[in-house]
């Protein structure tokens, strides 16, 4: 199984791009990466049964997808070492923002950053 980013079509109208997916090279089986499954499920839930046609770049709304997308720009196919480096850089960025948010006592911003950091905590297994 190889981890790649691909588009997922929902309800024939919504194109969700850059979704981390495990693809089997032997058969055509695809499986959404476990670390993003629940967040993707929540997104689909919010869209409802009859969403308007649209394109949603998943790598812009999910930190882990964003990291994988960045890593893929640096080295294609994805390499675990590159993913780890990009994830560490992004984590450090978010922690720097966290320091700013907590020093000004912005609770809403801190909660948002906590959510983003937790998206990055999923284990990446190649
Ligand atoms: Zn297979």
PDB file of C-alpha atoms and ligand atoms in Angstrom:
ATOM      1  CA  UNK A   1       0.000   0.000   0.000  1.00  0.00           C
ATOM      2  CA  UNK A   2       1.413   3.361  -1.043  1.00  0.00           C
ATOM      3  CA  UNK A   3       0.376   6.646   0.544  1.00  0.00           C
ATOM      4  CA  UNK A   4      -0.609   9.226  -2.071  1.00  0.00           C
ATOM      5  CA  UNK A   5      -2.831  12.271  -2.421  1.00  0.00           C
ATOM      6  CA  UNK A   6      -5.841  12.047  -4.648  1.00  0.00           C
ATOM      7  CA  UNK A   7      -9.229  13.583  -5.336  1.00  0.00           C
ATOM      8  CA  UNK A   8     -12.323  12.129  -3.748  1.00  0.00           C
ATOM      9  CA  UNK A   9     -15.670  12.868  -5.365  1.00  0.00           C
ATOM     10  CA  UNK A  10     -18.557  13.218  -2.943  1.00  0.00           C
ATOM     11  CA  UNK A  11     -22.223  13.062  -4.012  1.00  0.00           C
ATOM     12  CA  UNK A  12     -21.015  13.429  -7.652  1.00  0.00           C
ATOM     13  CA  UNK A  13     -20.757  17.203  -7.121  1.00  0.00           C
ATOM     14  CA  UNK A  14     -18.016  17.889  -4.637  1.00  0.00           C
ATOM     15  CA  UNK A  15     -14.400  17.400  -5.637  1.00  0.00           C
ATOM     16  CA  UNK A  16     -12.286  17.072  -2.504  1.00  0.00           C
ATOM     17  CA  UNK A  17      -8.672  17.306  -3.680  1.00  0.00           C
ATOM     18  CA  UNK A  18      -5.407  16.186  -2.033  1.00  0.00           C
ATOM     19  CA  UNK A  19      -6.931  13.595   0.269  1.00  0.00           C
ATOM     20  CA  UNK A  20      -4.294  11.238   1.756  1.00  0.00           C
ATOM     21  CA  UNK A  21      -5.129   7.747   0.544  1.00  0.00           C
ATOM     22  CA  UNK A  22      -3.427   4.377   0.735  1.00  0.00           C
ATOM     23  CA  UNK A  23      -3.496   2.893  -2.737  1.00  0.00           C
ATOM     24  CA  UNK A  24      -2.727  -0.761  -3.406  1.00  0.00           C
ATOM     25  CA  UNK A  25      -0.437  -1.264  -6.390  1.00  0.00           C
ATOM     26  CA  UNK A  26      -1.651  -4.827  -6.889  1.00  0.00           C
ATOM     27  CA  UNK A  27      -5.346  -4.110  -7.213  1.00  0.00           C
ATOM     28  CA  UNK A  28      -7.316  -0.884  -7.482  1.00  0.00           C
ATOM     29  CA  UNK A  29      -8.175  -0.733  -3.784  1.00  0.00           C
ATOM     30  CA  UNK A  30      -8.012   2.663  -2.085  1.00  0.00           C
ATOM     31  CA  UNK A  31      -8.292   3.396   1.584  1.00  0.00           C
ATOM     32  CA  UNK A  32      -8.468   6.833   3.181  1.00  0.00           C
ATOM     33  CA  UNK A  33      -5.479   7.380   5.476  1.00  0.00           C
ATOM     34  CA  UNK A  34      -6.696   6.574   9.040  1.00  0.00           C
ATOM     35  CA  UNK A  35      -5.241   9.833  10.431  1.00  0.00           C
ATOM     36  CA  UNK A  36      -7.653  11.969   8.379  1.00  0.00           C
ATOM     37  CA  UNK A  37     -10.664   9.650   8.220  1.00  0.00           C
ATOM     38  CA  UNK A  38     -12.707  11.234  11.024  1.00  0.00           C
ATOM     39  CA  UNK A  39     -12.002  14.812   9.862  1.00  0.00           C
ATOM     40  CA  UNK A  40     -12.973  13.880   6.297  1.00  0.00           C
ATOM     41  CA  UNK A  41     -16.134  12.293   7.696  1.00  0.00           C
ATOM     42  CA  UNK A  42     -17.002  15.502   9.556  1.00  0.00           C
ATOM     43  CA  UNK A  43     -16.442  17.557   6.393  1.00  0.00           C
ATOM     44  CA  UNK A  44     -18.768  15.293   4.398  1.00  0.00           C
ATOM     45  CA  UNK A  45     -21.336  15.488   7.204  1.00  0.00           C
ATOM     46  CA  UNK A  46     -21.272  19.292   7.087  1.00  0.00           C
ATOM     47  CA  UNK A  47     -21.773  19.212   3.304  1.00  0.00           C
ATOM     48  CA  UNK A  48     -24.985  17.232   3.752  1.00  0.00           C
ATOM     49  CA  UNK A  49     -26.784  15.034   1.239  1.00  0.00           C
ATOM     50  CA  UNK A  50     -27.295  17.657  -1.484  1.00  0.00           C
ATOM     51  CA  UNK A  51     -24.261  19.908  -1.579  1.00  0.00           C
ATOM     52  CA  UNK A  52     -23.712  22.529  -4.304  1.00  0.00           C
ATOM     53  CA  UNK A  53     -20.995  21.689  -6.847  1.00  0.00           C
ATOM     54  CA  UNK A  54     -17.629  22.812  -5.546  1.00  0.00           C
ATOM     55  CA  UNK A  55     -13.955  21.981  -5.166  1.00  0.00           C
ATOM     56  CA  UNK A  56     -12.482  21.740  -1.683  1.00  0.00           C
ATOM     57  CA  UNK A  57      -8.681  21.586  -1.360  1.00  0.00           C
ATOM     58  CA  UNK A  58      -8.358  19.246   1.636  1.00  0.00           C
ATOM     59  CA  UNK A  59      -4.662  20.135   2.044  1.00  0.00           C
ATOM     60  CA  UNK A  60      -5.710  23.709   2.874  1.00  0.00           C
ATOM     61  CA  UNK A  61      -8.085  22.711   5.640  1.00  0.00           C
ATOM     62  CA  UNK A  62      -6.291  19.739   7.200  1.00  0.00           C
ATOM     63  CA  UNK A  63      -2.777  20.080   8.625  1.00  0.00           C
ATOM     64  CA  UNK A  64      -1.698  16.521   7.909  1.00  0.00           C
ATOM     65  CA  UNK A  65      -2.898  16.684   4.299  1.00  0.00           C
ATOM     66  CA  UNK A  66      -1.085  20.027   4.048  1.00  0.00           C
ATOM     67  CA  UNK A  67       2.152  18.470   5.289  1.00  0.00           C
ATOM     68  CA  UNK A  68       1.873  15.551   2.852  1.00  0.00           C
ATOM     69  CA  UNK A  69       1.131  17.966   0.002  1.00  0.00           C
ATOM     70  CA  UNK A  70       4.217  20.051   0.855  1.00  0.00           C
ATOM     71  CA  UNK A  71       6.357  16.922   1.183  1.00  0.00           C
ATOM     72  CA  UNK A  72       5.155  15.745  -2.221  1.00  0.00           C
ATOM     73  CA  UNK A  73       6.240  19.028  -3.800  1.00  0.00           C
ATOM     74  CA  UNK A  74       9.721  18.422  -2.397  1.00  0.00           C
ATOM     75  CA  UNK A  75       9.979  14.747  -3.317  1.00  0.00           C
ATOM     76  CA  UNK A  76       7.617  12.692  -5.392  1.00  0.00           C
ATOM     77  CA  UNK A  77       6.812   9.910  -4.583  1.00  0.00           C
ATOM     78  CA  UNK A  78       6.381  10.682  -0.897  1.00  0.00           C
ATOM     79  CA  UNK A  79       9.329   9.774   1.306  1.00  0.00           C
ATOM     80  CA  UNK A  80       8.957   9.212   5.015  1.00  0.00           C
ATOM     81  CA  UNK A  81      12.037  11.318   5.872  1.00  0.00           C
ATOM     82  CA  UNK A  82      10.683  14.294   3.902  1.00  0.00           C
ATOM     83  CA  UNK A  83       7.251  13.942   5.510  1.00  0.00           C
ATOM     84  CA  UNK A  84       8.846  13.846   8.967  1.00  0.00           C
ATOM     85  CA  UNK A  85      10.914  16.986   8.240  1.00  0.00           C
ATOM     86  CA  UNK A  86       7.958  18.968   6.842  1.00  0.00           C
ATOM     87  CA  UNK A  87       5.746  17.836   9.768  1.00  0.00           C
ATOM     88  CA  UNK A  88       8.393  19.007  12.246  1.00  0.00           C
ATOM     89  CA  UNK A  89       8.720  22.400  10.528  1.00  0.00           C
ATOM     90  CA  UNK A  90       4.947  22.878  10.536  1.00  0.00           C
ATOM     91  CA  UNK A  91       4.666  21.794  14.179  1.00  0.00           C
ATOM     92  CA  UNK A  92       7.331  24.339  15.140  1.00  0.00           C
ATOM     93  CA  UNK A  93       5.483  27.067  13.218  1.00  0.00           C
ATOM     94  CA  UNK A  94       2.254  26.256  15.042  1.00  0.00           C
ATOM     95  CA  UNK A  95       4.044  26.161  18.395  1.00  0.00           C
ATOM     96  CA  UNK A  96       5.521  29.609  17.701  1.00  0.00           C
ATOM     97  CA  UNK A  97       1.987  30.864  16.999  1.00  0.00           C
ATOM     98  CA  UNK A  98       0.809  29.130  20.166  1.00  0.00           C
ATOM     99  CA  UNK A  99       3.338  31.134  22.182  1.00  0.00           C
ATOM    100  CA  UNK A 100       1.995  34.350  20.656  1.00  0.00           C
ATOM    101  CA  UNK A 101      -1.645  33.308  21.208  1.00  0.00           C
ATOM    102  CA  UNK A 102      -1.061  32.334  24.836  1.00  0.00           C
ATOM    103  CA  UNK A 103       0.941  35.480  25.588  1.00  0.00           C
ATOM    104  CA  UNK A 104      -1.975  37.642  24.444  1.00  0.00           C
ATOM    105  CA  UNK A 105      -4.448  35.286  26.168  1.00  0.00           C
ATOM    106  CA  UNK A 106      -6.484  34.623  23.024  1.00  0.00           C
ATOM    107  CA  UNK A 107      -8.434  31.491  24.044  1.00  0.00           C
ATOM    108  CA  UNK A 108     -10.205  31.020  20.686  1.00  0.00           C
ATOM    109  CA  UNK A 109      -6.918  31.194  18.785  1.00  0.00           C
ATOM    110  CA  UNK A 110      -5.304  28.786  21.256  1.00  0.00           C
ATOM    111  CA  UNK A 111      -8.159  26.302  20.762  1.00  0.00           C
ATOM    112  CA  UNK A 112      -7.819  26.568  16.990  1.00  0.00           C
ATOM    113  CA  UNK A 113      -4.068  25.931  17.196  1.00  0.00           C
ATOM    114  CA  UNK A 114      -4.645  22.988  19.536  1.00  0.00           C
ATOM    115  CA  UNK A 115      -6.961  21.470  16.906  1.00  0.00           C
ATOM    116  CA  UNK A 116      -4.371  21.999  14.165  1.00  0.00           C
ATOM    117  CA  UNK A 117      -1.599  20.446  16.256  1.00  0.00           C
ATOM    118  CA  UNK A 118      -3.768  17.408  17.010  1.00  0.00           C
ATOM    119  CA  UNK A 119      -4.334  16.907  13.265  1.00  0.00           C
ATOM    120  CA  UNK A 120      -0.566  16.557  12.925  1.00  0.00           C
ATOM    121  CA  UNK A 121      -0.224  13.951  15.653  1.00  0.00           C
ATOM    122  CA  UNK A 122      -1.483  11.030  13.534  1.00  0.00           C
ATOM    123  CA  UNK A 123       1.169   8.448  12.851  1.00  0.00           C
ATOM    124  CA  UNK A 124       2.541   8.313   9.320  1.00  0.00           C
ATOM    125  CA  UNK A 125       3.455   4.781   8.269  1.00  0.00           C
ATOM    126  CA  UNK A 126       4.882   4.213   4.804  1.00  0.00           C
TER     127      UNK A 126
HETATM  128 ZN1  LIG B   1      -4.619  -4.968  -3.341  1.00  0.00          ZN
END
